Coordinates of C-alpha atoms and ligand atoms in Angstrom, one line a residue:
M18 CA 91.4 115.2 70.5
D19 CA 90.6 116.9 73.8
N20 CA 88.5 119.8 72.6
W21 CA 85.0 118.8 71.5
Y22 CA 82.6 121.2 69.8
Y23 CA 78.9 121.4 69.9
I24 CA 76.9 121.8 66.6
P25 CA 73.2 121.4 66.9
P26 CA 71.5 119.0 64.5
E27 CA 69.9 121.9 62.4
H28 CA 73.4 123.0 61.5
I29 CA 74.5 119.6 60.1
E30 CA 73.3 118.9 56.6
G31 CA 74.6 115.7 55.0
D32 CA 78.4 115.9 54.9
R33 CA 78.5 119.6 55.8
A34 CA 78.3 121.2 59.3
Y35 CA 78.5 124.8 60.3
I36 CA 79.5 126.3 63.6
S37 CA 77.1 129.1 64.1
D38 CA 77.7 130.0 67.8
P39 CA 80.0 133.0 67.8
N40 CA 81.7 131.8 71.1
E41 CA 82.4 128.4 69.6
R42 CA 83.8 130.0 66.4
R43 CA 86.0 132.4 68.4
H44 CA 87.3 129.5 70.5
L45 CA 88.1 127.4 67.5
V46 CA 89.7 130.2 65.4
R47 CA 91.2 132.5 67.9
V48 CA 92.0 130.4 71.0
L49 CA 92.9 127.0 69.5
R50 CA 94.0 128.5 66.2
N51 CA 92.4 125.6 64.2
K52 CA 92.7 126.1 60.5
P53 CA 91.4 124.5 57.3
G54 CA 92.6 120.9 57.0
D55 CA 92.6 120.3 60.8
V56 CA 90.5 117.4 62.1
I57 CA 87.9 118.2 64.8
V58 CA 85.5 116.2 66.9
F59 CA 82.0 117.5 67.5
V60 CA 78.7 116.3 68.9
D61 CA 75.1 117.2 68.1
G62 CA 73.6 117.0 71.6
D63 CA 71.3 114.2 70.4
G64 CA 73.7 111.4 71.0
W65 CA 75.8 111.5 67.8
K66 CA 79.5 112.1 67.7
Y67 CA 81.3 113.2 64.5
E68 CA 84.7 113.7 63.1
G69 CA 85.2 116.3 60.5
I70 CA 87.8 118.3 58.6
I71 CA 87.7 122.1 58.7
A72 CA 86.9 123.3 55.2
R73 CA 86.7 127.0 55.9
S74 CA 87.4 128.9 59.1
D75 CA 87.1 132.6 59.7
P76 CA 85.4 134.6 62.4
E77 CA 82.2 134.8 60.3
V78 CA 81.8 131.1 59.4
V79 CA 83.4 127.8 60.2
E80 CA 82.4 125.1 57.7
I81 CA 83.3 121.4 58.3
T82 CA 83.3 118.4 56.0
V83 CA 81.9 115.5 58.0
E84 CA 84.1 112.4 57.7
T85 CA 82.6 110.0 60.3
R86 CA 79.5 109.8 62.5
C87 CA 78.8 107.3 65.3
R88 CA 76.2 106.9 68.0
D89 CA 77.6 107.4 71.5
E90 CA 76.6 104.3 73.4
A91 CA 77.9 105.4 76.8
E92 CA 74.5 106.9 77.8
G93 CA 73.0 103.3 78.1
G94 CA 69.4 104.3 77.5
V95 CA 68.8 105.4 81.1
E96 CA 67.5 109.0 81.6
I97 CA 68.0 110.6 84.9
T98 CA 66.1 113.8 85.7
L99 CA 67.4 115.9 88.5
A100 CA 65.0 118.2 90.3
P101 CA 67.1 120.3 92.7
A102 CA 65.4 123.1 94.7
I103 CA 66.6 126.4 93.4
L104 CA 69.8 127.5 95.2
K105 CA 71.3 130.9 95.6
G106 CA 74.1 132.4 93.5
S107 CA 76.6 130.1 91.9
R108 CA 75.7 126.9 93.8
M109 CA 73.1 126.1 91.2
D110 CA 75.7 126.6 88.4
T111 CA 77.9 124.0 90.2
V112 CA 75.0 121.5 90.5
I113 CA 74.3 121.8 86.8
E114 CA 77.9 121.5 85.8
K115 CA 78.6 118.4 88.0
A116 CA 75.2 116.8 87.2
T117 CA 76.0 117.0 83.5
E118 CA 79.4 115.4 84.0
L119 CA 77.6 112.6 86.0
G120 CA 75.3 111.9 83.1
I121 CA 71.9 113.4 83.7
S122 CA 69.4 114.0 80.9
F123 CA 67.2 116.7 82.3
V124 CA 67.2 119.4 85.1
I125 CA 64.0 120.7 86.5
P126 CA 64.7 123.7 88.8
M127 CA 62.2 123.1 91.6
R128 CA 60.4 125.6 93.8
T129 CA 59.6 124.2 97.3
K130 CA 58.1 125.7 100.4
H131 CA 61.5 126.6 101.9
T132 CA 63.2 127.7 98.7
V133 CA 64.6 131.0 99.6
A134 CA 66.6 131.9 96.4
G135 CA 64.6 134.9 95.2
Q136 CA 61.5 133.0 96.5
G137 CA 62.2 130.6 93.7
S138 CA 61.8 133.0 90.8
V139 CA 64.2 132.5 87.9
S140 CA 64.8 134.9 85.0
A141 CA 65.0 133.7 81.4
H142 CA 68.6 134.9 81.5
R143 CA 69.5 132.5 84.4
L144 CA 67.8 129.6 82.7
D145 CA 69.8 130.3 79.6
R146 CA 73.0 130.6 81.6
W147 CA 72.3 127.1 83.1
Q148 CA 71.7 125.7 79.6
R149 CA 75.0 127.1 78.5
I150 CA 76.8 125.6 81.5
A151 CA 75.3 122.2 80.6
Q152 CA 76.5 122.7 77.0
S153 CA 80.0 123.4 78.1
A154 CA 80.1 120.6 80.7
M155 CA 78.8 118.2 78.0
K156 CA 81.8 118.9 75.7
Q157 CA 84.3 119.0 78.6
S158 CA 83.1 115.6 79.8
H159 CA 83.0 114.1 76.3
R160 CA 79.3 113.4 76.2
A161 CA 77.3 113.5 73.0
R162 CA 73.9 114.1 74.7
L163 CA 73.0 117.6 75.8
P164 CA 71.1 117.7 79.1
R165 CA 68.1 120.0 78.8
V166 CA 67.3 122.6 81.5
L167 CA 63.5 122.6 81.7
P168 CA 61.3 125.4 83.1
V169 CA 60.9 125.9 86.8
L170 CA 58.2 123.7 88.5
D171 CA 56.6 123.9 91.9
F172 CA 57.0 120.8 94.0
D173 CA 53.2 120.1 93.8
I174 CA 53.2 120.3 90.0
L175 CA 56.2 118.1 89.7
I176 CA 54.6 115.3 91.7
E177 CA 51.7 115.4 89.3
K178 CA 54.2 114.4 86.6
L179 CA 55.3 111.2 88.3
P180 CA 53.6 109.0 85.8
E181 CA 56.2 110.1 83.3
Y182 CA 58.9 108.3 85.3
D183 CA 59.6 104.7 86.2
V184 CA 60.7 105.6 89.7
A185 CA 61.3 108.7 91.8
F186 CA 63.6 109.3 94.8
L187 CA 63.5 112.2 97.2
A188 CA 66.6 112.7 99.3
W189 CA 65.6 113.2 102.9
E190 CA 68.1 113.6 105.7
D191 CA 65.6 112.2 108.3
E192 CA 64.9 109.0 106.4
S193 CA 66.0 106.1 108.7
Q194 CA 64.7 103.1 106.9
A195 CA 65.8 103.3 103.3
N196 CA 69.0 104.5 101.6
L197 CA 69.3 105.5 98.0
V198 CA 71.6 102.6 97.0
S199 CA 69.5 99.7 98.3
T200 CA 66.2 101.3 97.1
A201 CA 67.6 102.0 93.6
A202 CA 68.8 98.4 93.4
R203 CA 65.2 97.3 93.5
Y204 CA 64.6 99.3 90.3
S205 CA 67.5 98.1 88.2
D206 CA 65.3 97.9 85.1
A207 CA 64.0 101.5 85.4
K208 CA 64.9 103.7 82.5
R209 CA 63.4 107.0 83.5
L210 CA 64.5 108.1 87.0
L211 CA 63.6 111.3 88.9
L212 CA 65.6 112.6 91.8
L213 CA 64.4 115.4 94.1
I214 CA 66.8 117.3 96.3
G215 CA 65.6 119.9 98.8
P216 CA 66.7 123.4 99.5
E217 CA 69.1 124.4 102.4
G218 CA 66.1 124.6 104.7
G219 CA 65.1 121.1 103.7
F220 CA 61.7 119.8 102.5
D221 CA 58.7 120.7 104.5
R222 CA 57.2 117.7 106.4
Q223 CA 53.9 118.1 104.4
E224 CA 55.9 117.9 101.2
I225 CA 57.5 114.7 102.4
E226 CA 54.0 113.2 103.1
R227 CA 52.5 114.4 99.8
G228 CA 55.5 113.0 97.9
R229 CA 55.3 109.6 99.7
Q230 CA 51.5 109.4 99.0
A231 CA 52.2 110.1 95.4
G232 CA 54.7 107.2 95.3
I233 CA 58.0 108.9 95.7
H234 CA 60.7 106.9 97.7
T235 CA 62.2 109.0 100.4
V236 CA 65.9 107.9 100.8
S237 CA 68.9 108.7 103.0
L238 CA 72.3 109.6 101.6
G239 CA 74.1 108.6 104.8
P240 CA 74.4 109.9 108.3
R241 CA 75.8 113.4 107.4
R242 CA 73.7 116.5 106.8
L243 CA 75.0 117.5 103.4
R244 CA 74.6 120.9 101.8
S245 CA 72.0 120.9 99.1
D246 CA 74.5 121.2 96.2
T247 CA 76.6 118.4 97.7
A248 CA 73.5 116.2 98.1
S249 CA 72.7 116.5 94.4
I250 CA 76.2 115.4 93.4
V251 CA 76.4 112.6 95.9
A252 CA 73.0 111.2 95.0
L253 CA 73.8 111.2 91.3
A254 CA 77.1 109.6 91.9
L255 CA 75.4 106.8 93.8
L256 CA 72.7 106.5 91.2
V257 CA 75.0 106.3 88.2
S258 CA 77.1 103.7 89.9
R259 CA 74.2 101.2 90.2
Ligands
LIG317 N1 66.3 120.1 106.9 C1 67.7 120.3 107.2 C2 67.9 121.6 108.0 O1 67.6 122.7 107.6 O2 68.4 121.3 109.1 C3 68.8 120.1 106.1 C4 68.5 120.3 104.7 S1 69.9 119.8 103.7 C5 71.1 121.1 104.1 C6 69.5 120.1 102.0 C7 68.9 119.0 101.2 O3 70.0 118.1 100.9 C8 67.8 118.2 101.9 O4 66.6 118.7 101.6 C9 68.0 116.8 101.2 O5 67.3 116.7 100.0 C10 69.5 116.7 101.0 N2 70.2 116.0 102.0 C11 71.3 116.5 102.8 N3 71.8 115.5 103.5 C12 71.1 114.4 103.3 C13 71.2 113.1 103.8 N4 72.1 112.7 104.7 N5 70.3 112.2 103.3 C14 69.4 112.5 102.4 N6 69.3 113.8 101.9 C15 70.1 114.7 102.3

């Protein structure tokens, strides 16, 4: 079954589940023409995967009888938080979609000194849009855990939160001593990882120094100067392959 659905835990009660999101309902009823008796797969975003049979399906309500439930073990207990500097236009959408496919747990849109995208201001509408992109990418990539898009943080506030992580990496194109792969290999037991990616104008030198003093590892992603969105995807691909 290629099409997975998302049903948040509060809409799953015992052996009954209800699709409340009108877009999900429309997709199931109108686009895929699922009908009572059909078997569907859905996830709750908290790591559980279900199989169920549609008991009732119309545009107002889709009710499902839960048949099986299992924990998705693919996540492996490692939580990666991606903190990308806020990018202009659809580039941030791409980062969130690909980062979800690559297995991140949290996104913290980050404001840095050289963030130019609206000086780093983000409307509630844009945050909501990013969360929906994560939801759709979760289903498409057959994950059972929904990455959470957290509120925007300034670089300086984010580094105050470092104690919440086992290790933190900052991708810096001028780093000549350490690369991400060999540095991450020294932290193979780390469960909570934080990854910071700078804006198109790069991190400010003072941010690099403050980050290092706070204990963040500055790391290279190789000899090329990557666009910020590419850097997020490459860094995550390297991290998840460890
Ligand atoms: N400071 C640069 C400039 O304006 O010339 C380039 C910034 S780069 C386009 C955007 C971000 O991607 C950087 O802040 C960094 O986090 C990441 N990045 C790009 N290439 C990288 C590399 N080779 N190694 C590590 N990080 C890289």
